[in-house]
Short mmCIF file of C-alpha atoms and ligand atoms in Angstrom, two decimals:
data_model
loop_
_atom_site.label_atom_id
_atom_site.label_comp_id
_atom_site.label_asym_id
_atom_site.label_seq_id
_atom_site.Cartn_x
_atom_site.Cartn_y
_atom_site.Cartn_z
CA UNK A 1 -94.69 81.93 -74.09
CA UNK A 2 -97.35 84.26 -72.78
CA UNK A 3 -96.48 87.47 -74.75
CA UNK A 4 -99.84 88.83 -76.14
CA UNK A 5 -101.77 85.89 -75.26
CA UNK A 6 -105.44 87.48 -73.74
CA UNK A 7 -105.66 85.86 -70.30
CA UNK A 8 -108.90 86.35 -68.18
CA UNK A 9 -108.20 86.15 -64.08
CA UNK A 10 -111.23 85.22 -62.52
CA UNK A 11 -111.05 86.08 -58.61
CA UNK A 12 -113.42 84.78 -56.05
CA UNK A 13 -114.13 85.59 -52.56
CA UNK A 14 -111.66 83.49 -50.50
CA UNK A 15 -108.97 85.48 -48.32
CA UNK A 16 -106.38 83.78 -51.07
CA UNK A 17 -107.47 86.33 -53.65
CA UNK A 18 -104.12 88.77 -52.25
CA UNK A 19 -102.20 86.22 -53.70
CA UNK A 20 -104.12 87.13 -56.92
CA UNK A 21 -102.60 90.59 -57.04
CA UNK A 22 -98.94 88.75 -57.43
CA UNK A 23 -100.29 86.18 -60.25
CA UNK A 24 -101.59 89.24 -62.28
CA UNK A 25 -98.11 91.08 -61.87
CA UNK A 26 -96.55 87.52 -63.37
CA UNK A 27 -99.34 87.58 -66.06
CA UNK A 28 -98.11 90.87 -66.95
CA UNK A 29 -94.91 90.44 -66.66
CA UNK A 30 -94.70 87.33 -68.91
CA UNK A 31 -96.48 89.81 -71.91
CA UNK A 32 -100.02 88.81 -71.57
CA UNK A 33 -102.91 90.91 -71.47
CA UNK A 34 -105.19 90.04 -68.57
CA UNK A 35 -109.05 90.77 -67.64
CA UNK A 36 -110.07 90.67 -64.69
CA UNK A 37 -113.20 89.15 -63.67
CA UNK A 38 -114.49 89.41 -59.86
CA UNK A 39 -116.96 88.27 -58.11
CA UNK A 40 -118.66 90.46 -55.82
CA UNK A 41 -117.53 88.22 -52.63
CA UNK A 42 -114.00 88.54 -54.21
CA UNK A 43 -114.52 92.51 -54.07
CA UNK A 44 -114.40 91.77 -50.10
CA UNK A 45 -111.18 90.46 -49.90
CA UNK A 46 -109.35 92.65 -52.75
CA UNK A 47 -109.90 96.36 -54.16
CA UNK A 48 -110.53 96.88 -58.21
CA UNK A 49 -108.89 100.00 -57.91
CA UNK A 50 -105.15 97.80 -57.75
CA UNK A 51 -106.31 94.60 -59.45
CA UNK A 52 -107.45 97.75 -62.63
CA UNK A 53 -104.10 99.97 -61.73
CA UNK A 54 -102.15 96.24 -62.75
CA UNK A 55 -103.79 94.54 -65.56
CA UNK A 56 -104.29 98.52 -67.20
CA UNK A 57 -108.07 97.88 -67.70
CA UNK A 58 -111.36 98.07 -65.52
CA UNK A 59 -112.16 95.20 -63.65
CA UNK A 60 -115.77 93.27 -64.35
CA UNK A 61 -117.85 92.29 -61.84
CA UNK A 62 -121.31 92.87 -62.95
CA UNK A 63 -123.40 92.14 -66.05
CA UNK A 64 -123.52 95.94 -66.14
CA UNK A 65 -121.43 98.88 -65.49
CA UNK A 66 -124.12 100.76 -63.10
CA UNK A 67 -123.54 104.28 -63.88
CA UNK A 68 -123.41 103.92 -67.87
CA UNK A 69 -125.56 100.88 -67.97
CA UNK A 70 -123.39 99.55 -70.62
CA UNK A 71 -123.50 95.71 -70.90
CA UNK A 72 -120.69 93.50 -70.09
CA UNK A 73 -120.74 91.04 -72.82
CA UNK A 74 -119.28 87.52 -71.47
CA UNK A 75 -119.69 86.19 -74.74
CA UNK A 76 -117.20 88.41 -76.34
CA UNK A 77 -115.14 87.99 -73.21
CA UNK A 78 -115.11 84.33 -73.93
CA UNK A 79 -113.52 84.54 -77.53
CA UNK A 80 -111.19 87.54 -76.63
CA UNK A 81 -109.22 84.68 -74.08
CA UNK A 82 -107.16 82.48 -75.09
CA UNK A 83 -107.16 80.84 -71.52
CA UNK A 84 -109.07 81.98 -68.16
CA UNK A 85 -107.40 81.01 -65.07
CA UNK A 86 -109.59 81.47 -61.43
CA UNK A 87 -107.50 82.08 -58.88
CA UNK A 88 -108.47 81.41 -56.34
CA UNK A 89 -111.67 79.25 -56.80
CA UNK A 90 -113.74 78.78 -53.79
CA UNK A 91 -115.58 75.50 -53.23
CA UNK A 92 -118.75 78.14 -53.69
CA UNK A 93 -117.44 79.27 -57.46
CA UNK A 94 -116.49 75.62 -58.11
CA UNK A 95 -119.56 74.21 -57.71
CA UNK A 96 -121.33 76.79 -59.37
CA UNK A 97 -118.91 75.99 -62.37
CA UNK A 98 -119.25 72.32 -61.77
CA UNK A 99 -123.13 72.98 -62.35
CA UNK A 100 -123.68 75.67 -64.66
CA UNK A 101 -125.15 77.96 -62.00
CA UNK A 102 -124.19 80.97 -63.98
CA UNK A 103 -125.54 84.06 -61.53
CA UNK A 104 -122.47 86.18 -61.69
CA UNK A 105 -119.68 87.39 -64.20
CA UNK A 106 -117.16 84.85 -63.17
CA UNK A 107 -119.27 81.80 -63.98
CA UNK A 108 -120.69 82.85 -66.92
CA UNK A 109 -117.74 83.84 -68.30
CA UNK A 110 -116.45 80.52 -67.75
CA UNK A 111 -119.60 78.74 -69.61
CA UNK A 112 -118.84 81.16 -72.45
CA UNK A 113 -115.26 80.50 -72.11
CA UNK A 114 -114.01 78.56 -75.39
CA UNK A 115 -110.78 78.52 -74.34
CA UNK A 116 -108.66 76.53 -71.86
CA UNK A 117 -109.73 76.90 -68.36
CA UNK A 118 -107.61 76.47 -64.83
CA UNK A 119 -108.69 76.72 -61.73
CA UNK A 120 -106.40 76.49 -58.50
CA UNK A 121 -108.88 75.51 -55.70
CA UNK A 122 -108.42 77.43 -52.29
CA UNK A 123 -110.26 76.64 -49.26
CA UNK A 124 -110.20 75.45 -45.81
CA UNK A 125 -108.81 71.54 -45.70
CA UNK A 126 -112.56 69.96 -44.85
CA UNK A 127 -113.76 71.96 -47.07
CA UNK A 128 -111.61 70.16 -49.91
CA UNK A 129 -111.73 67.18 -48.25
CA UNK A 130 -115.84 67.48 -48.54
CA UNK A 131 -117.50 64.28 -50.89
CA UNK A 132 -119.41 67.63 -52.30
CA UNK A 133 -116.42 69.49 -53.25
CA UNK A 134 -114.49 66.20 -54.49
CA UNK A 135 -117.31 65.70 -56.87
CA UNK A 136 -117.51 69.47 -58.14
CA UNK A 137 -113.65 68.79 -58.94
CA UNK A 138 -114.06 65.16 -60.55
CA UNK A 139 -116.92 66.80 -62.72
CA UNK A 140 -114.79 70.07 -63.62
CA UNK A 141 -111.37 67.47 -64.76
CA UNK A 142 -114.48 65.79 -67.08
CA UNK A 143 -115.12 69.19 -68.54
CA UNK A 144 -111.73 69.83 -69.46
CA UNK A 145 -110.54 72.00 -66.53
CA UNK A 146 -107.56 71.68 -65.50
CA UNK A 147 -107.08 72.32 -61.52
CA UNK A 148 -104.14 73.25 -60.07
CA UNK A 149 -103.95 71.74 -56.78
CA UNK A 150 -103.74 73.25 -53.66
CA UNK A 151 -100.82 72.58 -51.65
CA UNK A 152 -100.45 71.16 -47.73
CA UNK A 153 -99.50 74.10 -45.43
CA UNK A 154 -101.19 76.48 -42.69
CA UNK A 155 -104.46 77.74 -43.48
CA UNK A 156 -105.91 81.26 -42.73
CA UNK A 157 -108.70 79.16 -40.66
CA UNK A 158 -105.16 78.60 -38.43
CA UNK A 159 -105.68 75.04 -39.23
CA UNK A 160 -102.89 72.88 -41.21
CA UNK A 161 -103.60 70.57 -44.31
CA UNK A 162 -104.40 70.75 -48.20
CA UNK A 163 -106.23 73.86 -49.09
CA UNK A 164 -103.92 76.80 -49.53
CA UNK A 165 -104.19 78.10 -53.11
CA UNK A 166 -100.68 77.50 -54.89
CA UNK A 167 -98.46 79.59 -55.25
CA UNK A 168 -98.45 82.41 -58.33
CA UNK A 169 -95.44 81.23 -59.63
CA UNK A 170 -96.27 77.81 -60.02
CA UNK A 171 -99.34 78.62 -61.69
CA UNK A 172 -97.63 80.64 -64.77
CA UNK A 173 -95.99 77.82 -65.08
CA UNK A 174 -98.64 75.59 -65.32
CA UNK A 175 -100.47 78.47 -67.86
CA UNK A 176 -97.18 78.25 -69.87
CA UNK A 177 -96.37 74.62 -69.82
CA UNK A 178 -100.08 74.30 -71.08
CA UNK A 179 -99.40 77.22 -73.93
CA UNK A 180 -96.32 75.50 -75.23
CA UNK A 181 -98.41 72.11 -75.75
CA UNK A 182 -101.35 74.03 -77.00
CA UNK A 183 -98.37 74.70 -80.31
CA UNK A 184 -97.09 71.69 -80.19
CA UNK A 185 -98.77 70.75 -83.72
CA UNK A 186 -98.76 74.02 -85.60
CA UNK A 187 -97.91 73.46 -88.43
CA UNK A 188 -98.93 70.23 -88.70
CA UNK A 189 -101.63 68.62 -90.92
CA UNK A 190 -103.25 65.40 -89.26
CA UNK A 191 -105.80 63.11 -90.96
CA UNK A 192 -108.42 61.22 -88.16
CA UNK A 193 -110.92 58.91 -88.92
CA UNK A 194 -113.80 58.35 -86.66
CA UNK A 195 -117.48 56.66 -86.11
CA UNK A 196 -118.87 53.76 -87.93
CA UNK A 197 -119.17 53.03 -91.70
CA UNK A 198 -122.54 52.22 -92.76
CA UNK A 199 -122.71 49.48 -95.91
CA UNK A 200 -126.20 49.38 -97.36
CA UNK A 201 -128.25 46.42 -98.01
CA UNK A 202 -131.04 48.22 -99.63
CA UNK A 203 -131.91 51.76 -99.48
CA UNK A 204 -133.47 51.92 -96.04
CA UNK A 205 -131.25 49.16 -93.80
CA UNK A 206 -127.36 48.68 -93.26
CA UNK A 207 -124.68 46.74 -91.67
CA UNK A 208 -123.23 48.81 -88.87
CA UNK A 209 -121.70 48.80 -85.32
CA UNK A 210 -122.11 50.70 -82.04
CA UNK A 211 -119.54 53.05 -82.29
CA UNK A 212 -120.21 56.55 -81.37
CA UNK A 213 -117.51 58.87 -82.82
CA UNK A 214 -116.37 59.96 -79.66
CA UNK A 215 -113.14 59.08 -78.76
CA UNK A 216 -111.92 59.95 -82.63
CA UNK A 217 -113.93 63.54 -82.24
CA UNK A 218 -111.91 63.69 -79.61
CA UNK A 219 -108.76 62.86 -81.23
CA UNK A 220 -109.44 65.73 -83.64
CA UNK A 221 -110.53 67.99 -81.01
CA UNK A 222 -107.16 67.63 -79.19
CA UNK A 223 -105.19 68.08 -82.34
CA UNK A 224 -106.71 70.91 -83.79
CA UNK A 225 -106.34 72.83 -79.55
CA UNK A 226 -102.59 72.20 -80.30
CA UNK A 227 -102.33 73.83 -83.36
CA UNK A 228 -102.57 71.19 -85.95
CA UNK A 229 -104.85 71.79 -89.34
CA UNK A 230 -107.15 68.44 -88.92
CA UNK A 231 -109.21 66.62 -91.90
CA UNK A 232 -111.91 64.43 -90.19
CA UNK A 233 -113.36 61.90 -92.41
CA UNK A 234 -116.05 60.96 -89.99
CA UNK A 235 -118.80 58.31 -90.70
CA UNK A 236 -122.44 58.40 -89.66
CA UNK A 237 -122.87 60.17 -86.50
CA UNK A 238 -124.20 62.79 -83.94
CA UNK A 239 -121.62 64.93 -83.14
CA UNK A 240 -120.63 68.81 -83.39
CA UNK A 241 -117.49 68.87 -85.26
CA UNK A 242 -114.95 70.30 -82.46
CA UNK A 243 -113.68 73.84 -82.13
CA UNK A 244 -110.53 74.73 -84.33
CA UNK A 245 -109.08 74.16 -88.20
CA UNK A 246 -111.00 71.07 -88.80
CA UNK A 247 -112.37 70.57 -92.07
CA UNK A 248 -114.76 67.73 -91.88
CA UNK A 249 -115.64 64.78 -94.88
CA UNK A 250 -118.79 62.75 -93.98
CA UNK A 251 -118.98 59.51 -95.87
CA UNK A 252 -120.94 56.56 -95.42
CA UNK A 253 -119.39 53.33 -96.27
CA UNK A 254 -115.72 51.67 -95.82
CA UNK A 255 -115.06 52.54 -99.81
CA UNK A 256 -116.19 56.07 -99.63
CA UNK A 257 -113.82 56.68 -96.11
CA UNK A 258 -111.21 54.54 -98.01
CA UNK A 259 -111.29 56.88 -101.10
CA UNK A 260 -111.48 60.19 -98.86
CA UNK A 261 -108.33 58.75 -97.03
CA UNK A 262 -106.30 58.03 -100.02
CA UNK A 263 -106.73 61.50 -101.40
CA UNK A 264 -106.35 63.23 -98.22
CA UNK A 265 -103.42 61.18 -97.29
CA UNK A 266 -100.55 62.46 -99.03
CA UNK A 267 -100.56 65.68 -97.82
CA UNK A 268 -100.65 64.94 -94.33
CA UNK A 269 -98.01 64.52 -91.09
CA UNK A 270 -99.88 61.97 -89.75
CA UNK A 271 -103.07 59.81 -90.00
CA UNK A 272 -105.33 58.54 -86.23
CA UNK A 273 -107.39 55.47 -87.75
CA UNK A 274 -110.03 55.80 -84.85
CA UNK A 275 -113.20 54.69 -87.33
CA UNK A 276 -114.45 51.43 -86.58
CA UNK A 277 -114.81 50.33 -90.19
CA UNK A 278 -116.71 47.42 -91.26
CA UNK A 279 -115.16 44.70 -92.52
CA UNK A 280 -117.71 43.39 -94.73
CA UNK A 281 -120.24 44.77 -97.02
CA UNK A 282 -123.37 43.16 -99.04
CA UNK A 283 -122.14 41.74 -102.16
CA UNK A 284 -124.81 43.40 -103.64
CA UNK A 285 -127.03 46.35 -102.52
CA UNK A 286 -130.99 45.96 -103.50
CA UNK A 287 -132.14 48.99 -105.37
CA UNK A 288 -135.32 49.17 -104.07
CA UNK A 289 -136.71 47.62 -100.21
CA UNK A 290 -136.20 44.13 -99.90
CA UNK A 291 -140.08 42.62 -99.18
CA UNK A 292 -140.37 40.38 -97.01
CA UNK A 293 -143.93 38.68 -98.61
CA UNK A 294 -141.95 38.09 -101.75
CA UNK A 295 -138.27 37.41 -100.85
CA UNK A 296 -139.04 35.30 -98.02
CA UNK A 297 -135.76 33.75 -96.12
CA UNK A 298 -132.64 35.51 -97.81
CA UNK A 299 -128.87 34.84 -97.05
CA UNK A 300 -126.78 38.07 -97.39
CA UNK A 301 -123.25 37.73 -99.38
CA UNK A 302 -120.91 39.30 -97.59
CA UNK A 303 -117.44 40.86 -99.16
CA UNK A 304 -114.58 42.08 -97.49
CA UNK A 305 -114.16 45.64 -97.31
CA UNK A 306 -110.41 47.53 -98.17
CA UNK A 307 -108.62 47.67 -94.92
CA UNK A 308 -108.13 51.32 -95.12
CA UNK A 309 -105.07 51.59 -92.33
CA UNK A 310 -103.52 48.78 -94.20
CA UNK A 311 -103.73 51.02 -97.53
CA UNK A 312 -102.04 54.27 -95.67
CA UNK A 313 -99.59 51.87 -94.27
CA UNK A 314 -98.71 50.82 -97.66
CA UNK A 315 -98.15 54.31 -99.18
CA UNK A 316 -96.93 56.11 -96.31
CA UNK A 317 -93.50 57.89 -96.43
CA UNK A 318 -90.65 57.94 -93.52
CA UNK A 319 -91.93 61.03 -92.57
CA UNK A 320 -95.53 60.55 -91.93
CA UNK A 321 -97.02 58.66 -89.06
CA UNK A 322 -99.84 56.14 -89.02
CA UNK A 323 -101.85 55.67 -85.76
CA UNK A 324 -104.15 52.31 -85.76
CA UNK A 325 -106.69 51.40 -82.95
CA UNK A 326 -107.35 47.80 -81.94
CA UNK A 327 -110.74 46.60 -80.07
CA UNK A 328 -110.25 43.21 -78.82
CA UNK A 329 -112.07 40.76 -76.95
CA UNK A 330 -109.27 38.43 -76.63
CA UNK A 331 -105.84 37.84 -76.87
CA UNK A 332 -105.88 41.96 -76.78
CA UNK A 333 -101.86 42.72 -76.69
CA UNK A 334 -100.99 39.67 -79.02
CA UNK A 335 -103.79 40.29 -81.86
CA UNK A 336 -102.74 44.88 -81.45
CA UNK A 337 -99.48 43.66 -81.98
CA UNK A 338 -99.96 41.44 -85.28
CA UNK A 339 -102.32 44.45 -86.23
CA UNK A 340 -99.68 47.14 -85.86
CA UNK A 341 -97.17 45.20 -88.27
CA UNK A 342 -99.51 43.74 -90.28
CA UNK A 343 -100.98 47.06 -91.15
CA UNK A 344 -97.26 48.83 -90.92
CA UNK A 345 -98.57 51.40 -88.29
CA UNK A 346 -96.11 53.01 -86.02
CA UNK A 347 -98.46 53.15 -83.19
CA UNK A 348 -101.51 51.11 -81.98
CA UNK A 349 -103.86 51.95 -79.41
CA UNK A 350 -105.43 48.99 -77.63
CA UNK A 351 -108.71 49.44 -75.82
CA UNK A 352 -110.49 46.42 -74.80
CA UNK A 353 -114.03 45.22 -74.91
CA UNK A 354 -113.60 43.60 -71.49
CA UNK A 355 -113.19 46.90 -69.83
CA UNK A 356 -115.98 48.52 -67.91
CA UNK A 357 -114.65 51.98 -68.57
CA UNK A 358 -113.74 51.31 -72.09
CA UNK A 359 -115.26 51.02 -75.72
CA UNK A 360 -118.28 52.20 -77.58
CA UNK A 361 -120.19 55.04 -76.69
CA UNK A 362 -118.91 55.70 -73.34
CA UNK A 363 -117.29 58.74 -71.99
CA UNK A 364 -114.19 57.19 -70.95
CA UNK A 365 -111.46 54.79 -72.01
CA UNK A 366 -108.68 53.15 -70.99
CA UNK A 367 -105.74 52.72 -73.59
CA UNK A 368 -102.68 50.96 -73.76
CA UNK A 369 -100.42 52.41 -76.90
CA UNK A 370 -97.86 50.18 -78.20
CA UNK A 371 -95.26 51.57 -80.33
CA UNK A 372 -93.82 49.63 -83.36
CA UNK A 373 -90.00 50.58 -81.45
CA UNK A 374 -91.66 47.88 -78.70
CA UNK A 375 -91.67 50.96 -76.16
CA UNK A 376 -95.45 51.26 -74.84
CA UNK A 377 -97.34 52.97 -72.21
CA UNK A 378 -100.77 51.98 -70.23
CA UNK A 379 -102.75 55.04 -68.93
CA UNK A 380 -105.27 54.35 -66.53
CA UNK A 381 -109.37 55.27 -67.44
CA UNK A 382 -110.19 58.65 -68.54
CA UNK A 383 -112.61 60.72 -70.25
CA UNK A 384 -112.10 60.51 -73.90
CA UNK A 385 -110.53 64.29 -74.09
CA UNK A 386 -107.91 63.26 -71.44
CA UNK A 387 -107.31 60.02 -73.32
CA UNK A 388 -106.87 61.72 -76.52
CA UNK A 389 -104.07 63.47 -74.89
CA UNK A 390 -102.20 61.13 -73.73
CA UNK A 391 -102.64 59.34 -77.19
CA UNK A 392 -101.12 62.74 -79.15
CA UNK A 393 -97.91 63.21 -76.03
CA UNK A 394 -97.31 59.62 -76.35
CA UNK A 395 -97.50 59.36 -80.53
CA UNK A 396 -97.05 62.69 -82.03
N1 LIG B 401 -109.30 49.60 -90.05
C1 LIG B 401 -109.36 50.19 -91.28
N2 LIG B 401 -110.05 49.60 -92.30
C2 LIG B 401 -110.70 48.44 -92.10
C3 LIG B 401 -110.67 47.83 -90.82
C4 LIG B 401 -109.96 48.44 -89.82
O1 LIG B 401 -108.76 51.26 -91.46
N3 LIG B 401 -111.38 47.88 -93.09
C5 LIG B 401 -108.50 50.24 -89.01
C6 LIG B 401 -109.28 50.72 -87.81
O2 LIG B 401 -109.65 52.07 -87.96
C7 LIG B 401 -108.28 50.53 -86.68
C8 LIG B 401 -107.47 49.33 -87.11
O3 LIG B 401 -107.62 49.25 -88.52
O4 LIG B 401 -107.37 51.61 -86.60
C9 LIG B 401 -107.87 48.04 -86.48
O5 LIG B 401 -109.26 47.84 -86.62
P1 LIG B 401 -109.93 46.50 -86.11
O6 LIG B 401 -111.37 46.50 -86.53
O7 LIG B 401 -109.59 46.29 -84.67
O8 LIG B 401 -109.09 45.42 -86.93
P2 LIG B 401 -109.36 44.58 -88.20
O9 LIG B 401 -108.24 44.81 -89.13
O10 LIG B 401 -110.73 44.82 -88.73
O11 LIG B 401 -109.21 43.10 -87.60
P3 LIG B 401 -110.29 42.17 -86.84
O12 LIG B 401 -111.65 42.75 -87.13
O13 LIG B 401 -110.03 40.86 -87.44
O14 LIG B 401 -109.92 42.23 -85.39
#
């Protein structure tokens, strides 16, 4: 699983970094090329001489190599990885992560880092225990980090509790596990839909609705990190398309995202309807500005738009999947359910107004996905990258 992959080791100054020396040997072991990237704390605790002799390449610890003056370019260090795993991160390095405080090699590596990150925290038990370090770590799992807890046992501080880094071997296997999802979908070409539709009523106003983009971004995001080769047919909004093979179609309106499905359609293993489409459009849109000193009270004609799930599910082969979302008010597992067979999805992800955490142009949700088998599985609130997740393990 790890042959050839580019793996940076980032090592900070806690007395866990001779464990560090062990997870390299694994790294290398398992085929992967490995960096190393110390801090000069980290230098205290372990020489570069044997962390260079192992990995077969000079160690970085500072922005430049003092006797050549030669620049140590995080940036390309950054796309060379395909993860970077600190071992072990001290509550000092985490919460310089947690807050972009980028004043040495390790850290901003890690904000140049587009890869996956781990960390596997090491420190003395109130030190993890700390409300500080608790809300380094809750702000790092928002990022997309994925710690690797410490386990219970003695400490060098000669006291006993959770702090002690984990052990090497359970970290590979946390790398690898993490590798073999990252290819779970190559191969695999996945349609998403996401944000709003816009319909016009005249050229400067529209019906819309509050929805961000975020959580279907997200979707695509997740996809395209496992492998897949994502169209996005995204409606109006203000987001970076993701990292990865995703070729993007903006359109505005339920017909144009209903044509741009159809054609993409065919082609694909699977379609996430995540775009909170409009349901109705103006009968009629006003060529030029509707005036208010001459029209005076109006009454807009609204027509229903094409349910654009409902069209996939009517086309769609054995083979491919359809994914639906439902936002309810009301009623929320009854009215998913009539919308997953109605719409002949094989999956529908409820999310309901009602919830705090949930919805439109938060940061989190909280998803219950119901299978059209009857099987289904409630996840408890998340950001949306953890949610879309747990929406692609559970569906695809
Ligand atoms: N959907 C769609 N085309 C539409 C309306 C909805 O593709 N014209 C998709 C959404 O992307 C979502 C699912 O259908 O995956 C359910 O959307 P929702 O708005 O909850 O359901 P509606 O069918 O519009 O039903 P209602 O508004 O009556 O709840």
């Amino acid at each position: 699983m790890l042959k050839g992959k580019h793996i940076i080791l980032g090592i900070s100054g806690g007395i866990a970094a001779y464990k560090s020396v062990h997870l390299l040997r694994l790294l290398r072991k398992a085929g992967a090329e490995v960096q190393v990237v110390i801090t000069p704390a980290g230098k205290e605790f372990i020489t570069p001489v044997t962390l260079s002799s192992l990995s077969g390449k000079p160690v970085i610890s500072e922005f430049f190599t003092a006797n050549t003056g030669q620049w140590n370019s995080h940036v390309d260090l950054g796309l060379w990885a395909d993860a970077m795993v600190i071992a072990p991160a001290t509550a000092c390095t985490l919460a310089k992560m947690a807050t972009g405080v980028a004043d040495n090699m390790l850290v901003t590596t890690y904000l140049s880092a587009k890869a996956k990150v781990f960390a596997a925290p090491a420190m003395d038990l109130d030190m993890y225990r700390h409300p500080s370090t608790a809300r380094n770590l809750d702000t790092l799992r928002a990022d997309g980090v994925t710690l690797i807890e410490p386990a219970e046992g003695y400490l060098a501080s000669g006291l006993t509790g959770k702090g002690r880094m984990e052990e090497p071997e359970e970290i590979v296997k946390v790398i690898e596990a993490w590798m073999d999802a990252s290819a779970s979908l190559k191969g695999k070409k996945i349609l998403v839909t996401a944000g709003p539709t816009h319909e016009n009523i005249d050229p400067v106003r529209f019906i819309g609705n509050y929805s961000s983009g975020k959580m279907g971004y997200a979707l695509a995001g997740e996809c395209a990190a496992r492998g897949a080769e994502v169209c996005l047919v995204s409606g109006p909004v203000s987001l970076p398309v993701p990292d990865g093979d995703i070729r993007r179609i903006e359109v505005t309106s339920a017909a144009e995202m209903h044509a741009a499905c159809l054609r993409e359609f065919p082609g694909m293993d699977a379609a996430i309807m995540c775009a909170a489409v409009a349901d109705y459009a103006p009968a009629v849109c006003s060529d030029s500005k509707i005036k208010r000193e001459t029209t005076g009270e109006i009454t807009l004609r609204l027509v229903p738009n094409p349910d654009i799930a409902a069209s996939l599910g009517a086309i769609k082969t054995p083979e491919q999947k359809l994914i639906g979302f439902a936002l309810e008010t009301d009623n929320e597992h009854a009215n998913a359910l009539s919308k997953l067979r109605r719409k002949n999805l094989d999956f529908i992800v409820l999310n309901s107004l009602r919830d705090p955490l949930a919805g439109f142009g938060k940061d989190t949700n909280k998803v219950t996905v119901i299978a059209a088998t009857g099987e289904e599985k409630s996840f408890p609130a998340k950001s949306k990258t953890l949610v879309a997740a747990d929406i692609i393990d559970f569906t695809l």
